[in-house]
XYZ file of C-alpha atoms in Angstrom:
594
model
C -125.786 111.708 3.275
C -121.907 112.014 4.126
C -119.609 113.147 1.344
C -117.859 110.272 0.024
C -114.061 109.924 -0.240
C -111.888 109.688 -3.057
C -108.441 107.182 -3.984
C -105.521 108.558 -3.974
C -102.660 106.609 -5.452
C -100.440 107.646 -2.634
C -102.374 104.968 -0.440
C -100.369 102.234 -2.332
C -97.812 103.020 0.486
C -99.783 101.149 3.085
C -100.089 97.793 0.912
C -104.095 98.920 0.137
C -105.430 98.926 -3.530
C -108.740 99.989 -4.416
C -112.289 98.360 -5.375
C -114.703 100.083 -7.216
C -119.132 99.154 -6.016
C -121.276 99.063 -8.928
C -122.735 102.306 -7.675
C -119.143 103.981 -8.150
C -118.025 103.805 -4.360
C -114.480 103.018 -3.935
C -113.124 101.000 -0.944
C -109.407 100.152 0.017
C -108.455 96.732 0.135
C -105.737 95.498 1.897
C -103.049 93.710 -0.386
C -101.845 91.693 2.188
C -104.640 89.964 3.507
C -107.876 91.069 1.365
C -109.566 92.503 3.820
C -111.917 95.399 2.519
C -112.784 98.333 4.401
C -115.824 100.914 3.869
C -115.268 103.910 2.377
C -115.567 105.989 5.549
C -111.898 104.434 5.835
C -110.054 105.805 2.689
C -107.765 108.024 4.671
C -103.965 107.516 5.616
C -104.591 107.461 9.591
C -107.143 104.050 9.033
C -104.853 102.900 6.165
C -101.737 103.218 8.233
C -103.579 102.116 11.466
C -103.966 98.622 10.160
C -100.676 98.388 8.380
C -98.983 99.337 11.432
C -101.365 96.900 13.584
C -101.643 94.120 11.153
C -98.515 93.755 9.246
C -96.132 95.142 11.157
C -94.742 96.721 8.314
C -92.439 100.380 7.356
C -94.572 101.931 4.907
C -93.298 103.482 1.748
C -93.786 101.273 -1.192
C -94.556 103.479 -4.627
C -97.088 102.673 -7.355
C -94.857 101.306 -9.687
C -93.218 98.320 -7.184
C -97.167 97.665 -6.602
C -98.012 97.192 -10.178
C -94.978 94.556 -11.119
C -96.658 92.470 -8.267
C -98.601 89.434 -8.935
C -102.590 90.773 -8.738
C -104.710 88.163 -6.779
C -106.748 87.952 -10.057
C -103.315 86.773 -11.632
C -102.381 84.258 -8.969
C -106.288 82.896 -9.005
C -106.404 82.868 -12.657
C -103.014 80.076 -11.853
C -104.393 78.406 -9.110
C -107.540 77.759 -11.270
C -105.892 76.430 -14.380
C -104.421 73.635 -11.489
C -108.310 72.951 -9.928
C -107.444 74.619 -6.849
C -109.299 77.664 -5.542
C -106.975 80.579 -4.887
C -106.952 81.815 -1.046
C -108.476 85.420 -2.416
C -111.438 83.056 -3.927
C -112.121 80.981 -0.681
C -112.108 84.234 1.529
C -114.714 85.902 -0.839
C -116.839 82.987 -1.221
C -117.063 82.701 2.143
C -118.005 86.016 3.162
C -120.898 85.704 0.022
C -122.431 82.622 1.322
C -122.135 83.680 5.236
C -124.195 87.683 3.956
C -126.385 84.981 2.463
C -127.252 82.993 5.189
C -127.445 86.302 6.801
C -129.746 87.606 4.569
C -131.805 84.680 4.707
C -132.962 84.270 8.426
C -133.883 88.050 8.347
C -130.528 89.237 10.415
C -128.950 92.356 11.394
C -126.390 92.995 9.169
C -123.856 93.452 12.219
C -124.311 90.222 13.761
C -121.569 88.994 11.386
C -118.771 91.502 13.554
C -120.580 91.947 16.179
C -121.060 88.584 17.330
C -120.300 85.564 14.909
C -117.129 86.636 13.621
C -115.445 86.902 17.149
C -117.326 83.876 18.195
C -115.482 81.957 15.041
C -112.393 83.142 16.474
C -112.285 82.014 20.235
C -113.579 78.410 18.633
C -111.216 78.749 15.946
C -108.478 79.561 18.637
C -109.523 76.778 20.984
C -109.886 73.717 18.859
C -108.163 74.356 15.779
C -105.200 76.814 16.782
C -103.812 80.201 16.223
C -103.275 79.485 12.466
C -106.747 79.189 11.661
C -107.618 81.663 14.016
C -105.515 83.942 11.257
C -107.514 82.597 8.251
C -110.721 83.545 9.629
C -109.524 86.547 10.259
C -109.199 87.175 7.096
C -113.186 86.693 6.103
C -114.379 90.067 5.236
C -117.921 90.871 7.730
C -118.021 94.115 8.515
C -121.339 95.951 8.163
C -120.839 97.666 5.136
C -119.508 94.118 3.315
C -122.241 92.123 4.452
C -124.681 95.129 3.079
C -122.586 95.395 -0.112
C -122.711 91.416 -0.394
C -126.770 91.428 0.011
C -126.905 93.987 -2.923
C -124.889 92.170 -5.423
C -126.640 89.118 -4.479
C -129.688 90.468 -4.734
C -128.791 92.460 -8.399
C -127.757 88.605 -9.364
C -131.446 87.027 -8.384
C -133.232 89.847 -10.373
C -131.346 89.551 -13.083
C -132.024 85.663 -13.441
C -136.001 86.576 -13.348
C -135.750 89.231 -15.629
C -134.038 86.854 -18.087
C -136.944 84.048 -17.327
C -139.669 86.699 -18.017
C -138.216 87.492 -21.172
C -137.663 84.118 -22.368
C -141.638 82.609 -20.710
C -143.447 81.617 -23.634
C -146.367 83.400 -22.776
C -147.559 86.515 -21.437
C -146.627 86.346 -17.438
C -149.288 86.849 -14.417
C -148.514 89.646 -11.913
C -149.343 89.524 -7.784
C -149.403 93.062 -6.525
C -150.593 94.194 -2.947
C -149.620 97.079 -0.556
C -149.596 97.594 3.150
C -148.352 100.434 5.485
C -145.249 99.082 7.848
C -143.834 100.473 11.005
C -142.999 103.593 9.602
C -146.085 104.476 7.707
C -144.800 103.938 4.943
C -146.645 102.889 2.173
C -144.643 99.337 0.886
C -145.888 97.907 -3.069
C -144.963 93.866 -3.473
C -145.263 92.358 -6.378
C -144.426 88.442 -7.345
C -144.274 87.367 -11.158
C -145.752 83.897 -12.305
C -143.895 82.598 -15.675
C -143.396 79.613 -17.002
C -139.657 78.042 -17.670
C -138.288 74.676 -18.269
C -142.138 73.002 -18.519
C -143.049 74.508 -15.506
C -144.913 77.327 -13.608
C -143.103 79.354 -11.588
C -143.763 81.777 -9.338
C -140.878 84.643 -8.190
C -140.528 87.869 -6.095
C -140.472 90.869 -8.331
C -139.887 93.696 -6.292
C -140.585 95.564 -3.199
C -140.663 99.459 -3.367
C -142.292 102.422 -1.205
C -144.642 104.864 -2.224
C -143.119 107.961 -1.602
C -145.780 110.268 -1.397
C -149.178 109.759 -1.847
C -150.649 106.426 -2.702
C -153.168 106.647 -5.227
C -153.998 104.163 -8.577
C -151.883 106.798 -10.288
C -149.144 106.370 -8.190
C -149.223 102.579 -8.078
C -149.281 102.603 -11.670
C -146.124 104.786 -12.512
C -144.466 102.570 -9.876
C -145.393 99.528 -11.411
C -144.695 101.052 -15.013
C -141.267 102.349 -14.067
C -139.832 99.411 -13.011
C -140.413 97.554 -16.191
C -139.435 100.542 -18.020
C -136.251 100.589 -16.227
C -135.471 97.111 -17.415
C -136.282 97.404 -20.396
C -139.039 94.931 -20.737
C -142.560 95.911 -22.375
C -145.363 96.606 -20.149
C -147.548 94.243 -21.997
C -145.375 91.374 -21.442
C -148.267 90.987 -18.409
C -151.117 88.710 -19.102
C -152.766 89.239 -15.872
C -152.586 91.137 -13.212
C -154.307 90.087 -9.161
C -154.923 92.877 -7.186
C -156.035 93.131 -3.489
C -157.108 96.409 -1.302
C -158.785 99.922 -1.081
C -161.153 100.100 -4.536
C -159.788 103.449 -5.195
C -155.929 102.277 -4.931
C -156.227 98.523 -6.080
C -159.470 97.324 -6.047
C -160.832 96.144 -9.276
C -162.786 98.706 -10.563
C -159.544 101.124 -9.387
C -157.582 103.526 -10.969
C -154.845 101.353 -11.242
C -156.711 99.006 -13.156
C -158.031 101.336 -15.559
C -154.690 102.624 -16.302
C -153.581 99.170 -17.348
C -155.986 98.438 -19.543
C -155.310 101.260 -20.970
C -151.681 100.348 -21.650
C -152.563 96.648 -22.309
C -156.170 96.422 -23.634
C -156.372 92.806 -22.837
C -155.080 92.093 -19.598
C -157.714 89.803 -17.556
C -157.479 91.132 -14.195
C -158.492 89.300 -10.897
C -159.193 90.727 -7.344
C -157.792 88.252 -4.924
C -159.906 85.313 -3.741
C -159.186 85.274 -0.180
C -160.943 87.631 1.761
C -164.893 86.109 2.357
C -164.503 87.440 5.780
C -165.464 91.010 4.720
C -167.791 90.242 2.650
C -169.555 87.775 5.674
C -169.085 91.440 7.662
C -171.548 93.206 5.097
C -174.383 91.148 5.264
C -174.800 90.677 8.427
C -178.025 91.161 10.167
C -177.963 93.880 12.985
C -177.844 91.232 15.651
C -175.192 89.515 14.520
C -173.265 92.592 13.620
C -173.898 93.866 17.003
C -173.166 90.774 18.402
C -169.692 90.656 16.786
C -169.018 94.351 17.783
C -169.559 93.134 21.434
C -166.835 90.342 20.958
C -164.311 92.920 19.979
C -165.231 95.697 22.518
C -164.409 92.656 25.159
C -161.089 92.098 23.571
C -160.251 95.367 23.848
C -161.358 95.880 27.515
C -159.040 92.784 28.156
C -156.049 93.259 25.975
C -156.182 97.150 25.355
C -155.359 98.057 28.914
C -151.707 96.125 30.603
C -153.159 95.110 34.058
C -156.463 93.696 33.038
C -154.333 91.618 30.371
C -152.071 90.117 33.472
C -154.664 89.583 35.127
C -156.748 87.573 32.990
C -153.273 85.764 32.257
C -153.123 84.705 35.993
C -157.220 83.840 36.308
C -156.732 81.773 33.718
C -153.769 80.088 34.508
C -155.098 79.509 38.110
C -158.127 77.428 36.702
C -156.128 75.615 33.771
C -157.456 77.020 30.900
C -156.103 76.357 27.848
C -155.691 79.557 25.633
C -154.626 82.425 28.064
C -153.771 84.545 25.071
C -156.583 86.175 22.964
C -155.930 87.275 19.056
C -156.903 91.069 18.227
C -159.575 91.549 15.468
C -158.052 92.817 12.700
C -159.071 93.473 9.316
C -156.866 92.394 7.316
C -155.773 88.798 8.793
C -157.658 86.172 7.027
C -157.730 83.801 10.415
C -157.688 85.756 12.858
C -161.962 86.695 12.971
C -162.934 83.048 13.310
C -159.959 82.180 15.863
C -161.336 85.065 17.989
C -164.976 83.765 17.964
C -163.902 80.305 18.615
C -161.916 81.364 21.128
C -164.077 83.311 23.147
C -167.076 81.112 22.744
C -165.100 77.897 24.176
C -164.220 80.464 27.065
C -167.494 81.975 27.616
C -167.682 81.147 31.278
C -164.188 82.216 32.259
C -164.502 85.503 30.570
C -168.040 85.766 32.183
C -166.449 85.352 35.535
C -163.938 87.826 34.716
C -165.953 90.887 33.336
C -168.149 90.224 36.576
C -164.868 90.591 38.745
C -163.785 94.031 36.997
C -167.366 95.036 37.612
C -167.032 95.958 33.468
C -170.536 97.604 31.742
C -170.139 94.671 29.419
C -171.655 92.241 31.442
C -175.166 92.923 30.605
C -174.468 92.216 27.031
C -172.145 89.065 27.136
C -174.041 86.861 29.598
C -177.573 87.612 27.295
C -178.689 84.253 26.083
C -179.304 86.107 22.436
C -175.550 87.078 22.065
C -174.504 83.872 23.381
C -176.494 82.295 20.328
C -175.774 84.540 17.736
C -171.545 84.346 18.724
C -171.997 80.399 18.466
C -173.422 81.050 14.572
C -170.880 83.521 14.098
C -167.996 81.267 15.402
C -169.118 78.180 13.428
C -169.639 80.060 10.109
C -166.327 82.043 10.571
C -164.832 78.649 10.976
C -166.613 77.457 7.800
C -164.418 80.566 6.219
C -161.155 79.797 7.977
C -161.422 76.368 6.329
C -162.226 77.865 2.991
C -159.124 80.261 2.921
C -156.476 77.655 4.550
C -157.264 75.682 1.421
C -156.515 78.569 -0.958
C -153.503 79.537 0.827
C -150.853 77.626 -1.005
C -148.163 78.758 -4.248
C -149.548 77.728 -7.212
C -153.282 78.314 -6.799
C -154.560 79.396 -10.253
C -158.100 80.733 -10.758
C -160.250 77.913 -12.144
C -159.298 76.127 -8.637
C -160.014 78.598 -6.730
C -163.677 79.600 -8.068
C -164.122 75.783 -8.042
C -163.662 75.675 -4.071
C -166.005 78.922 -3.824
C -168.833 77.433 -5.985
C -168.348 74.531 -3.952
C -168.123 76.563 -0.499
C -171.432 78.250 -2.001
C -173.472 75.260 -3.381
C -173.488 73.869 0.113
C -175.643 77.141 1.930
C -179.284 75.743 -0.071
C -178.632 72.015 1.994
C -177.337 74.551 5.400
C -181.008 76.083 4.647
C -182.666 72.829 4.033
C -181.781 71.250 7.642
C -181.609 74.880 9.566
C -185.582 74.869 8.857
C -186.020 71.520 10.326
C -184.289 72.847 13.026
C -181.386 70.815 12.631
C -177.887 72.355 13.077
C -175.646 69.708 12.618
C -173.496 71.538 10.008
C -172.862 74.337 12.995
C -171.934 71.707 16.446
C -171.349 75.245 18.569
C -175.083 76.113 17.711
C -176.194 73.235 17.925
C -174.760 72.466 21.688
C -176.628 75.086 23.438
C -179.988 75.013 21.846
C -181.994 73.848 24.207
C -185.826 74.552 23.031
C -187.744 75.372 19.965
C -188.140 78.776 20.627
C -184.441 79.313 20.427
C -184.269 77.169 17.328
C -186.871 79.013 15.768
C -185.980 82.957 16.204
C -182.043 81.520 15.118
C -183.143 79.934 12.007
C -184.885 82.574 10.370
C -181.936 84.960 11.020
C -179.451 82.565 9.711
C -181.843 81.189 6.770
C -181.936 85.184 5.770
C -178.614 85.836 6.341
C -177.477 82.789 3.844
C -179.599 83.410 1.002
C -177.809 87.180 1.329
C -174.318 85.854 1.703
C -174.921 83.428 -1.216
C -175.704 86.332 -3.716
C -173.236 88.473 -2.416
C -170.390 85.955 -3.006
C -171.744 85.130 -6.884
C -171.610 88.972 -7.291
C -168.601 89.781 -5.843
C -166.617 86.740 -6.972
C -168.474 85.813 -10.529
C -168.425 82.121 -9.055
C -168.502 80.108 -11.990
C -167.400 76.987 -13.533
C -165.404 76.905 -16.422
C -168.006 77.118 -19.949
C -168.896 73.459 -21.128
C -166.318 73.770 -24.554
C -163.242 75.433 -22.362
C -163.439 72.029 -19.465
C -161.299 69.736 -21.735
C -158.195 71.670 -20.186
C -159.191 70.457 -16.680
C -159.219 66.535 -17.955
C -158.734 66.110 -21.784
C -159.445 62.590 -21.823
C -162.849 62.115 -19.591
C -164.352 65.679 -21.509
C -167.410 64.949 -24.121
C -165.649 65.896 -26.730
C -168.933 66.513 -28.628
C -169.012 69.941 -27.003
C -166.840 71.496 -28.625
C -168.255 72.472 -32.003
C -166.508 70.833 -35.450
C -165.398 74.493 -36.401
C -162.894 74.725 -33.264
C -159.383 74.574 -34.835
C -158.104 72.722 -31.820
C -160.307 69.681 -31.851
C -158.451 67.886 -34.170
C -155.453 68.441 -31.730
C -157.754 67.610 -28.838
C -158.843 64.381 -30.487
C -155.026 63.332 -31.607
C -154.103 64.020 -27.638
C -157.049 62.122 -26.645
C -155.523 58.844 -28.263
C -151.837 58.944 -26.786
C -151.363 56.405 -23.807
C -148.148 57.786 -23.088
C -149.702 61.777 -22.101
C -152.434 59.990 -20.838
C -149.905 58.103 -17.964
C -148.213 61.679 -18.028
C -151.805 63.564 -17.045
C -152.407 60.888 -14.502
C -148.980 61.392 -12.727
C -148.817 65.560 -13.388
C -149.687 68.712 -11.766
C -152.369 70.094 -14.345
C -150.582 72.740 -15.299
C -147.190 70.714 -15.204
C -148.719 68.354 -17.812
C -150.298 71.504 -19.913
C -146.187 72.695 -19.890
C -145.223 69.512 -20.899
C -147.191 69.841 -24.174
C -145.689 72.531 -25.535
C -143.391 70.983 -27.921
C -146.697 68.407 -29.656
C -149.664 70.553 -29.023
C -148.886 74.300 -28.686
C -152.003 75.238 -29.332
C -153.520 73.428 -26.563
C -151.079 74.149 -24.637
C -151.041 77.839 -25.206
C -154.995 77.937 -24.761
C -154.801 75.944 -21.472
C -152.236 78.067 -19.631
C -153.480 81.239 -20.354
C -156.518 80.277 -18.619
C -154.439 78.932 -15.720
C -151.630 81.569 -15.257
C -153.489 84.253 -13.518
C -152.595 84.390 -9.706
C -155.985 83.644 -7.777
C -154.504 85.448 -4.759
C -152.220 87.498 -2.851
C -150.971 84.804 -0.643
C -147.683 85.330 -1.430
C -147.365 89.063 -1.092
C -149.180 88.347 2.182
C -146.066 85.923 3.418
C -143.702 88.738 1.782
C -145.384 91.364 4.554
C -144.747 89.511 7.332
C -140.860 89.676 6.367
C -141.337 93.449 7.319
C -141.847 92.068 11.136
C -138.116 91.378 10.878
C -136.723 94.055 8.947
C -138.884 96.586 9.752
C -138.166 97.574 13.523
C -136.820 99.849 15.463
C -134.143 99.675 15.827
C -133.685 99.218 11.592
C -136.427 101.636 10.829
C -134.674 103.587 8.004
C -133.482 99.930 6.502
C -133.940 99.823 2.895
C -135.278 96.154 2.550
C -135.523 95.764 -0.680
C -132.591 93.820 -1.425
C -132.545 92.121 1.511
C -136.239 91.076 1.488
C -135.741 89.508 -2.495
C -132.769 87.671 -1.092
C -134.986 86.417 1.767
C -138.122 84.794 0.065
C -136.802 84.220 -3.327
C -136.418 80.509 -4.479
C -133.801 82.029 -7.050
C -130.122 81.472 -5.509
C -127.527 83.608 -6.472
C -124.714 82.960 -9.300
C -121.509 82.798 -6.575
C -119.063 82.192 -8.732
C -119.960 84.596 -11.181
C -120.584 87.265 -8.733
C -116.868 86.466 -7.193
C -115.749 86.437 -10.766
C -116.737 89.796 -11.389
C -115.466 91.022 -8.468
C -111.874 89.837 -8.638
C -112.139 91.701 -12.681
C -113.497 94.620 -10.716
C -110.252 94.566 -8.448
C -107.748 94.099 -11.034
C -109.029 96.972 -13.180
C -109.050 99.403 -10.189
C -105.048 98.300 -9.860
């Protein structure tokens, strides 16, 4: 790290002051125009340079004909009282909102002096003249502001969740993945669900690496640390949703254990949206072999450059529409069933191809069986797709989610029913190419096997469940029996008082459900209270997932030792920052360093 340099009052001579970064770092800033440079340029030569360059100016003013002029704080403080922003005010809000922008479509931080600064100018020069060529010239962009900008910006957003956590009512629910990016290096997300102003909401927490090794231990103190260093309890959590490795954040994990520990009661959820796997491990052998042979054909094709062209330029010279294939991967929800589509609806192009690059791969693909078995596999992964695009949305709370999953489950006895009368209507890619009973009947006993496994493994893995019969008022409190619940229940008299209002009744009809359950705080806290700590808990990781795929824009190459964390919570938060505040604080900052 280079040593960094000190102020010396002697630099008053060149017109420069100096501004003090939260972290202690002190920058000159030009008196003259505003203009803030990194600390890399506290030295006379860079101080003179632009004096000299700039200003035009003899040097040799002294501390003391500094301080008896007006401050820019001073002169804003004046302009204010009048409703008129002073020009220090304009040039910093500009430069705030621009490293926001910036911040916000994922850019470099030097595309503000590389390119759209001098851009700016040559317009500003063109169509509006040389005067306002000078004002923009003024806007503070270098790399270091626009990085300085993105911090305080981002110090302002956490700040404003921290203060929502620890005024939420109740107990908030915690999203928390981790993935490896570019660098190997291990990255923990996690996104906070709290309530505020009648209504849920969900907010980035943080983003921070692993340093070393990545066990549940490790997640833990991470996790711990953070709240610890903000001063908030640990069991201000309610719930926590995990997703990956069981030993790092599985459900049965070390990380999990260590919570409870800290906060006995914590309901904790693995995330919802991963069926694919769990499709994986019950496969029969031929179907698992069968899906092993789609992926060693990908990789013949996209693994090695020229085959890839060429199968780009076969199938471009007969028109076919997808030219591209996906990579399997494990951990994109889609991509599985996009692949077996994919390569089923191309079957006879790829066919034609293998043949052409003589490949050993042949023998397998063009077998009748596989073809069979990859048009169950690519109907049944598309059955999945369908069933994890509709639990890929903000907001998704548990009861909604197990309700899909029961409901994705309920349907396999009916898939059973009509697969033994050989009729495959609910899977049309099976059900095009069988073409005699035989087929139909070696097929159906596999599949008819493989369901009945698949439906035990998902009520296993995901305790699919509806709601008890005495807890379902809170998903419609006016069409629930309320006979259920038993005379004892404190709440029922509540329940029945609720029951009788037309007014919450138009408000339930017209509400998100747990919209209208935040609405009821002030008349029924009780119900209230009961209802949302049932729906708080995150269902998913969907929105840590989006969060990773911000690393595709930070994280590359040529930014590869980028700390993203600020930038990233600028990015995806919904929170925007407090400008005037920020600028507020700044321009106190500047007249206490004078």
């Amino acid at each position: 790290m280079s040593k960094k340099r000190k102020w010396d009052d002697d630099y008053v001579r060149y017109w420069f002051t100096c501004t003090t970064e939260v972290d202690g770092t002190q920058r000159p800033q030009c008196v003259l125009c505003n203009s803030v440079f990194s600390n890399a340029d506290l030295r006379p030569s860079k101080l003179s340079d632009h004096f000299n360059r700039q200003h035009g100016g003899v040097a040799g003013h002294d501390l003391n004909s500094l301080k008896h002029m007006p401050t820019p704080s001073d002169q804003s403080e004046t302009l204010k009282a009048f409703g008129v922003a002073s020009h220090e005010d304009t040039l910093l809000q500009a430069s705030y909102q621009f490293a926001y922008l910036c911040a916000k479509e994922k850019n470099p931080h030097t595309v503000a002096e590389k390119l759209v600064k001098p851009c700016a100018l040559e317009i500003a020069q063109i169509v509006l003249g040389p005067d306002a060529q000078k004002k923009l010239q003024q806007v503070p962009l270098s790399d270091d502001v626009i990085h300085s900008r993105i911090d305080e910006m981002s110090q302002d957003i956490l700040q404003q969740v921290l203060e929502d956590i620890k005024a939420s009512p109740l107990k908030v629910g915690i999203q928390l993945a981790e993935t490896t990016d570019m660098d190997d290096c291990s990255q923990l997300m996690a996104f906070v669900r709290y309530i505020k102003e009648r209504e849920i909401v969900e907010e980035f927490l943080f983003c921070e690496p692993l340093q070393l090794s990545m066990k549940g231990i490790d997640v833990f103190n991470l996790f711990r640390d953070f709240f610890l260093k903000h001063k908030i309890a640990l069991d201000v959590c309610g719930s926590v949703c995990t997703d990956g490795a069981s030993s790092m954040l599985g459900e049965n994990s070390e990380f999990v254990a260590y919570m409870k520990k800290e906060i006995p009661h914590i309901v904790v959820t693995h995330c919802l949206l991963n069926p694919h796997a769990l499709v994986i491990k019950t496969l029969p052998t031929k179907l698992r072999d069968a899906l092993f042979t789609v992926v060693r054909v990908i990789n013949f094709i996209k693994g090695r450059a020229p085959n890839h062209r060429l199968f780009q330029a076969f199938f471009e010279e007969i028109g076919i529409e997808y030219s591209v294939l996906l990579f399997h991967t494990e951990m994109r929800w889609l991509s599985r069933g996009q692949i077996l589509t994919h390569i089923f609806e191309m079957y006879e192009e790829i066919n034609q191809f293998l043949h052409h690059k003589s490949s050993n791969l042949v023998d397998g693909f063009e077998n009748k069986e596989f073809k069979i078995h990859l048009a169950y596999l690519a109907d049944l992964f598309k059955h999945l797709n369908e069933l994890s695009a509709s639990m890929q949305r903000t907001g998704m709370n548990t009861v909604s989610a197990r309700e899909k999953l029961s409901a994705f489950v309920r349907k396999f006895p009916f898939w059973q029913k009509r697969i033994e009368k050989r009729n495959f209507t609910n899977f049309p890619f099976l059900e095009e190419i069988i073409v005699s009973d035989n087929e139909g009947i070696f097929i159906a006993a596999e599949i008819t096997l493989h369901l009945q496994q698949l439906s035990n493994f998902f009520h296993g893995y995901f305790s699919i469940g509806d709601l008890n019969e005495a807890s379902k008022w809170i998903l419609d409190p006016f069409l629930f029996n309320i006979d259920f619940v038993d005379d004892s229940y404190l709440m029922k008299n509540d329940l029945a008082e609720l029951r009788a209002s037309g007014q919450i009744l138009m408000e339930f009809e017209t509400m998100k459900l747990e919209d209208f359950w935040c609405a009821q705080f002030t008349a029924f806290p009780n119900l209230a209270k009961t209802a949302l700590e049932i729906l708080m808990p995150f269902a998913t990781t969907y929105l840590c997932e989006l969060g990773f795929s911000s690393f595709l824009h930070f994280k590359t190459k040529s930014r590869s030792c980028f700390n993203l964390s600020d930038d990233i919570r600028v990015a995806i938060s919904k929170k925007v920052p407090r400008f005037s505040d920020i600028i507020e604080q700044k321009l106190q900052l500047q007249q206490k360093s004078l």
